[in-house]
Each structure stands twice: as structure tokens, then as C-alpha cells.
PDB file of C-alpha atoms in Angstrom:
ATOM      1  CA  UNK A   1       7.015  16.012  -2.312  1.00 49.00           C
ATOM      2  CA  UNK A   2       4.065  13.671  -1.927  1.00 57.00           C
ATOM      3  CA  UNK A   3       1.446  15.791  -3.618  1.00 64.00           C
ATOM      4  CA  UNK A   4      -0.378  15.680  -6.936  1.00 67.00           C
ATOM      5  CA  UNK A   5      -0.158  19.181  -8.339  1.00 63.00           C
ATOM      6  CA  UNK A   6      -2.296  18.802 -11.453  1.00 66.00           C
ATOM      7  CA  UNK A   7      -4.792  16.491 -13.071  1.00 66.00           C
ATOM      8  CA  UNK A   8      -3.642  14.441 -16.029  1.00 64.00           C
ATOM      9  CA  UNK A   9      -6.285  15.950 -18.333  1.00 67.00           C
ATOM     10  CA  UNK A  10      -8.316  13.378 -20.203  1.00 74.00           C
ATOM     11  CA  UNK A  11      -6.354  10.545 -18.589  1.00 87.00           C
ATOM     12  CA  UNK A  12      -8.290   9.018 -15.703  1.00 93.00           C
ATOM     13  CA  UNK A  13      -5.797   6.151 -15.360  1.00 94.00           C
ATOM     14  CA  UNK A  14      -2.888   8.535 -15.182  1.00 93.00           C
ATOM     15  CA  UNK A  15      -4.633  10.751 -12.655  1.00 93.00           C
ATOM     16  CA  UNK A  16      -5.574   7.820 -10.419  1.00 95.00           C
ATOM     17  CA  UNK A  17      -2.066   6.362 -10.632  1.00 95.00           C
ATOM     18  CA  UNK A  18      -0.616   9.793  -9.768  1.00 94.00           C
ATOM     19  CA  UNK A  19      -2.728   9.904  -6.601  1.00 95.00           C
ATOM     20  CA  UNK A  20      -1.685   6.349  -5.686  1.00 97.00           C
ATOM     21  CA  UNK A  21       1.966   7.303  -6.210  1.00 96.00           C
ATOM     22  CA  UNK A  22       1.648  10.501  -4.162  1.00 95.00           C
ATOM     23  CA  UNK A  23       0.456   8.460  -1.185  1.00 96.00           C
ATOM     24  CA  UNK A  24       3.221   5.882  -1.702  1.00 97.00           C
ATOM     25  CA  UNK A  25       5.714   8.748  -1.660  1.00 96.00           C
ATOM     26  CA  UNK A  26       4.206  10.171   1.533  1.00 96.00           C
ATOM     27  CA  UNK A  27       4.864   6.873   3.301  1.00 97.00           C
ATOM     28  CA  UNK A  28       8.379   6.483   1.865  1.00 96.00           C
ATOM     29  CA  UNK A  29       9.276  10.045   2.879  1.00 96.00           C
ATOM     30  CA  UNK A  30       8.578   9.357   6.546  1.00 96.00           C
ATOM     31  CA  UNK A  31      11.560   6.990   6.547  1.00 96.00           C
ATOM     32  CA  UNK A  32      14.084   9.510   5.190  1.00 95.00           C
ATOM     33  CA  UNK A  33      17.103   9.949   7.438  1.00 95.00           C
ATOM     34  CA  UNK A  34      16.207   7.129   9.834  1.00 96.00           C
ATOM     35  CA  UNK A  35      18.219   4.002  10.523  1.00 96.00           C
ATOM     36  CA  UNK A  36      16.645   0.537  10.771  1.00 96.00           C
ATOM     37  CA  UNK A  37      16.344   0.740  14.559  1.00 96.00           C
ATOM     38  CA  UNK A  38      14.592   4.110  14.517  1.00 96.00           C
ATOM     39  CA  UNK A  39      12.261   2.972  11.735  1.00 96.00           C
ATOM     40  CA  UNK A  40      11.363  -0.155  13.735  1.00 96.00           C
ATOM     41  CA  UNK A  41      10.673   1.809  16.928  1.00 96.00           C
ATOM     42  CA  UNK A  42       7.148   2.268  18.253  1.00 95.00           C
ATOM     43  CA  UNK A  43       7.326   5.662  19.980  1.00 93.00           C
ATOM     44  CA  UNK A  44       3.603   6.316  20.263  1.00 87.00           C
ATOM     45  CA  UNK A  45       0.710   4.565  21.974  1.00 87.00           C
ATOM     46  CA  UNK A  46       0.230   2.600  18.749  1.00 87.00           C
ATOM     47  CA  UNK A  47       1.947  -0.691  17.953  1.00 90.00           C
ATOM     48  CA  UNK A  48       2.849   0.725  14.524  1.00 93.00           C
ATOM     49  CA  UNK A  49       6.395   1.370  13.345  1.00 96.00           C
ATOM     50  CA  UNK A  50       7.477   3.063  10.134  1.00 97.00           C
ATOM     51  CA  UNK A  51       9.212  -0.018   8.756  1.00 97.00           C
ATOM     52  CA  UNK A  52       6.167  -2.109   9.671  1.00 96.00           C
ATOM     53  CA  UNK A  53       3.834   0.314   7.905  1.00 97.00           C
ATOM     54  CA  UNK A  54       6.081   0.232   4.850  1.00 97.00           C
ATOM     55  CA  UNK A  55       5.943  -3.564   4.691  1.00 96.00           C
ATOM     56  CA  UNK A  56       2.197  -3.612   5.320  1.00 96.00           C
ATOM     57  CA  UNK A  57       1.303  -1.225   2.498  1.00 97.00           C
ATOM     58  CA  UNK A  58       3.591  -3.035   0.064  1.00 97.00           C
ATOM     59  CA  UNK A  59       1.866  -6.324   0.889  1.00 97.00           C
ATOM     60  CA  UNK A  60      -1.583  -4.706   0.714  1.00 96.00           C
ATOM     61  CA  UNK A  61      -0.863  -3.421  -2.787  1.00 98.00           C
ATOM     62  CA  UNK A  62       0.377  -6.849  -3.852  1.00 97.00           C
ATOM     63  CA  UNK A  63      -2.759  -8.465  -2.436  1.00 96.00           C
ATOM     64  CA  UNK A  64      -5.091  -6.145  -4.368  1.00 97.00           C
ATOM     65  CA  UNK A  65      -3.047  -6.577  -7.530  1.00 98.00           C
ATOM     66  CA  UNK A  66      -3.231 -10.376  -7.252  1.00 98.00           C
ATOM     67  CA  UNK A  67      -6.991 -10.178  -6.632  1.00 97.00           C
ATOM     68  CA  UNK A  68      -7.410  -8.036  -9.750  1.00 98.00           C
ATOM     69  CA  UNK A  69      -5.188 -10.372 -11.762  1.00 98.00           C
ATOM     70  CA  UNK A  70      -7.101 -13.321 -10.317  1.00 96.00           C
ATOM     71  CA  UNK A  71      -3.794 -14.958  -9.419  1.00 97.00           C
ATOM     72  CA  UNK A  72      -2.643 -16.492  -6.121  1.00 93.00           C
ATOM     73  CA  UNK A  73      -0.863 -14.104  -3.763  1.00 90.00           C
ATOM     74  CA  UNK A  74       2.602 -15.465  -3.053  1.00 89.00           C
ATOM     75  CA  UNK A  75       2.700 -13.474   0.203  1.00 84.00           C
ATOM     76  CA  UNK A  76      -0.787 -14.298   1.434  1.00 82.00           C
ATOM     77  CA  UNK A  77      -1.145 -14.012   5.205  1.00 78.00           C
ATOM     78  CA  UNK A  78      -3.247 -16.044   7.586  1.00 81.00           C
ATOM     79  CA  UNK A  79      -4.053 -15.498  11.262  1.00 82.00           C
ATOM     80  CA  UNK A  80      -0.720 -16.968  12.369  1.00 80.00           C
ATOM     81  CA  UNK A  81       1.382 -14.660  10.157  1.00 79.00           C
ATOM     82  CA  UNK A  82      -0.768 -11.512   9.996  1.00 83.00           C
ATOM     83  CA  UNK A  83       1.292  -9.737  12.669  1.00 82.00           C
ATOM     84  CA  UNK A  84       4.427 -10.219  10.565  1.00 85.00           C
ATOM     85  CA  UNK A  85       2.898  -7.972   7.917  1.00 84.00           C
ATOM     86  CA  UNK A  86       3.416  -5.052  10.336  1.00 88.00           C
ATOM     87  CA  UNK A  87       7.068  -5.670  11.249  1.00 92.00           C
ATOM     88  CA  UNK A  88      10.296  -6.596   9.575  1.00 94.00           C
ATOM     89  CA  UNK A  89      11.382 -10.112  10.445  1.00 93.00           C
ATOM     90  CA  UNK A  90      14.766 -11.821  10.320  1.00 92.00           C
ATOM     91  CA  UNK A  91      16.580 -11.047   7.078  1.00 93.00           C
ATOM     92  CA  UNK A  92      14.301  -8.172   6.022  1.00 94.00           C
ATOM     93  CA  UNK A  93      15.496  -4.597   5.669  1.00 96.00           C
ATOM     94  CA  UNK A  94      14.044  -1.263   4.634  1.00 97.00           C
ATOM     95  CA  UNK A  95      15.960  -1.258   1.306  1.00 97.00           C
ATOM     96  CA  UNK A  96      14.655  -4.773   0.542  1.00 97.00           C
ATOM     97  CA  UNK A  97      11.044  -3.810   1.339  1.00 97.00           C
ATOM     98  CA  UNK A  98      11.374  -0.637  -0.749  1.00 98.00           C
ATOM     99  CA  UNK A  99      12.708  -2.706  -3.669  1.00 98.00           C
ATOM    100  CA  UNK A 100       9.857  -5.201  -3.265  1.00 97.00           C
ATOM    101  CA  UNK A 101       7.287  -2.381  -3.208  1.00 98.00           C
ATOM    102  CA  UNK A 102       8.864  -0.787  -6.272  1.00 98.00           C
ATOM    103  CA  UNK A 103       8.444  -4.091  -8.117  1.00 98.00           C
ATOM    104  CA  UNK A 104       4.798  -4.254  -7.027  1.00 98.00           C
ATOM    105  CA  UNK A 105       4.335  -0.629  -8.155  1.00 98.00           C
ATOM    106  CA  UNK A 106       5.712  -1.426 -11.598  1.00 98.00           C
ATOM    107  CA  UNK A 107       3.490  -4.478 -11.875  1.00 98.00           C
ATOM    108  CA  UNK A 108       0.414  -2.503 -10.742  1.00 98.00           C
ATOM    109  CA  UNK A 109       1.068   0.243 -13.268  1.00 97.00           C
ATOM    110  CA  UNK A 110       1.574  -2.278 -16.086  1.00 98.00           C
ATOM    111  CA  UNK A 111      -1.632  -4.098 -15.125  1.00 98.00           C
ATOM    112  CA  UNK A 112      -3.644  -0.872 -15.046  1.00 98.00           C
ATOM    113  CA  UNK A 113      -2.183   0.272 -18.378  1.00 96.00           C
ATOM    114  CA  UNK A 114      -3.065  -3.071 -19.989  1.00 97.00           C
ATOM    115  CA  UNK A 115      -6.626  -3.244 -18.625  1.00 97.00           C
ATOM    116  CA  UNK A 116      -9.097  -2.703 -21.475  1.00 97.00           C
ATOM    117  CA  UNK A 117     -11.082  -0.391 -19.202  1.00 97.00           C
ATOM    118  CA  UNK A 118     -11.101   0.817 -15.617  1.00 98.00           C
ATOM    119  CA  UNK A 119     -14.590  -0.684 -15.509  1.00 98.00           C
ATOM    120  CA  UNK A 120     -13.206  -4.234 -15.734  1.00 97.00           C
ATOM    121  CA  UNK A 121     -14.282  -6.084 -12.591  1.00 98.00           C
ATOM    122  CA  UNK A 122     -12.895  -8.919 -10.536  1.00 97.00           C
ATOM    123  CA  UNK A 123     -14.457 -10.952  -7.735  1.00 97.00           C
ATOM    124  CA  UNK A 124     -13.693 -10.390  -4.092  1.00 95.00           C
ATOM    125  CA  UNK A 125     -12.846 -13.482  -2.062  1.00 92.00           C
ATOM    126  CA  UNK A 126     -15.226 -14.803   0.549  1.00 90.00           C
ATOM    127  CA  UNK A 127     -14.573 -12.832   3.746  1.00 87.00           C
ATOM    128  CA  UNK A 128     -16.721 -11.456   6.553  1.00 90.00           C
ATOM    129  CA  UNK A 129     -15.870  -7.876   5.518  1.00 89.00           C
ATOM    130  CA  UNK A 130     -16.893  -8.289   1.834  1.00 91.00           C
ATOM    131  CA  UNK A 131     -20.467  -8.685   0.591  1.00 93.00           C
ATOM    132  CA  UNK A 132     -21.271 -12.149  -0.744  1.00 93.00           C
ATOM    133  CA  UNK A 133     -20.370 -12.574  -4.428  1.00 93.00           C
ATOM    134  CA  UNK A 134     -19.114  -8.977  -4.660  1.00 95.00           C
ATOM    135  CA  UNK A 135     -17.061  -7.652  -7.543  1.00 97.00           C
ATOM    136  CA  UNK A 136     -15.109  -4.407  -7.797  1.00 97.00           C
ATOM    137  CA  UNK A 137     -13.575  -2.562 -10.725  1.00 98.00           C
ATOM    138  CA  UNK A 138      -9.967  -1.663 -11.450  1.00 98.00           C
ATOM    139  CA  UNK A 139     -11.033   1.951 -10.811  1.00 98.00           C
ATOM    140  CA  UNK A 140     -12.383   0.975  -7.372  1.00 97.00           C
ATOM    141  CA  UNK A 141      -9.105  -0.830  -6.597  1.00 98.00           C
ATOM    142  CA  UNK A 142      -7.054   2.285  -7.410  1.00 98.00           C
ATOM    143  CA  UNK A 143      -9.308   4.477  -5.285  1.00 98.00           C
ATOM    144  CA  UNK A 144      -9.069   1.940  -2.470  1.00 97.00           C
ATOM    145  CA  UNK A 145      -5.258   2.008  -2.680  1.00 98.00           C
ATOM    146  CA  UNK A 146      -5.355   5.810  -2.370  1.00 97.00           C
ATOM    147  CA  UNK A 147      -7.607   5.428   0.694  1.00 97.00           C
ATOM    148  CA  UNK A 148      -5.452   2.698   2.264  1.00 97.00           C
ATOM    149  CA  UNK A 149      -2.162   4.474   1.646  1.00 98.00           C
ATOM    150  CA  UNK A 150      -3.482   7.872   2.796  1.00 97.00           C
ATOM    151  CA  UNK A 151      -4.720   6.379   6.062  1.00 97.00           C
ATOM    152  CA  UNK A 152      -1.343   4.768   6.714  1.00 96.00           C
ATOM    153  CA  UNK A 153       0.556   7.869   5.567  1.00 96.00           C
ATOM    154  CA  UNK A 154      -1.248   9.724   8.354  1.00 95.00           C
ATOM    155  CA  UNK A 155      -0.213   7.043  10.823  1.00 95.00           C
ATOM    156  CA  UNK A 156       3.357   7.290   9.527  1.00 96.00           C
ATOM    157  CA  UNK A 157       3.360  11.083   9.966  1.00 95.00           C
ATOM    158  CA  UNK A 158       2.437  10.717  13.639  1.00 95.00           C
ATOM    159  CA  UNK A 159       4.988   7.961  14.253  1.00 96.00           C
ATOM    160  CA  UNK A 160       7.756   9.988  12.572  1.00 96.00           C
ATOM    161  CA  UNK A 161       6.898  13.109  14.543  1.00 95.00           C
ATOM    162  CA  UNK A 162       7.010  11.029  17.713  1.00 95.00           C
ATOM    163  CA  UNK A 163      10.503   9.740  16.818  1.00 95.00           C
ATOM    164  CA  UNK A 164      12.280  13.027  16.164  1.00 94.00           C
ATOM    165  CA  UNK A 165       9.811  15.851  15.682  1.00 92.00           C
ATOM    166  CA  UNK A 166      10.048  15.744  11.870  1.00 90.00           C
ATOM    167  CA  UNK A 167       6.761  16.860  10.364  1.00 83.00           C
ATOM    168  CA  UNK A 168       5.223  15.827   7.087  1.00 76.00           C
ATOM    169  CA  UNK A 169       5.332  18.309   4.238  1.00 69.00           C
ATOM    170  CA  UNK A 170       7.843  20.381   6.163  1.00 60.00           C
TER     171      UNK A 170
END
């Protein structure tokens, strides 16, 4: 079940990572029992599909991790490829995206564990949606991942219910 039942007392990192993982699980659970075609369907007014949401959140987590590590993102998108972050393309599959996301998860958790403090900051890149010369902390990044994943888990719940009536947390 995608729910954090207790706080990891005295362990802010562990608690934040537990909330990140609960939202990851909420998204993964919406795919249970579906085939690739069902997961790629867009049964609601939205353009979103479950497999597309899965790929998007995996790439979002990688992007934030690379920003925090101050390393280039090997899957960086530009305007011409942004739409591909919301759909599986030739040669991609749900198991492959899940395996990719699991690797990103492991790398995120190792990075957070190795950070000297959750207060360590990193610069945000120049972008119209970021303040000029802004920096954020590792703590902020984890909270942002919870926010991002929770928003998309809600989208995924609606898409799944539109496919076959399956409800989240049922």
C-alpha cells in the first residue's frame, strides 16, 4: 500500500525518503494488472496515460538528482523531445521504465544518505520558472519530489479509474 504509516523518529532523511517512496508506490500501483496497451491508453479528457506518467516521473526524479549532484542529465529533454517524456516510444516497455526508475531510486537514496546534511544546497539552472541565481537544499528537493509524485499519482488514479473502474487504495 502506498502510505507512510509512521514517522521514522529522529530520522528526517528516512522520513522524507519514506514519503517519496510512498508516492512512487502509488504511481506504480496504478499499473498493476494492465497490459502495455491499456497502460498507454488515454481514456480521459487528458492526454496522460499511465505508462507516460510512469516515464515522466522517473525522468523528473533523475533530473532533480542530476541537478543536486551537479552532473549532466543523460536524459535531458528539450522542446523537440519534451512530449516523449510523457509516452513510451519505440523499444520502451513498462518493465524497462520500472527498472530504470528503480535504478534512479537507488541512486537518489544513496545520494541523500551520503549528503553531509539535508541543508546542503545546489544551484538551479537558468529557466523562466526559477528565480535568478536560486539555490535549493537536498531537503527541498525531497519535498519537491513528494509534491511532484503526489500530483501525478492523483492523475494516475483518475486515468486508472477511467480505464477499468479500479480505484486507488481499494
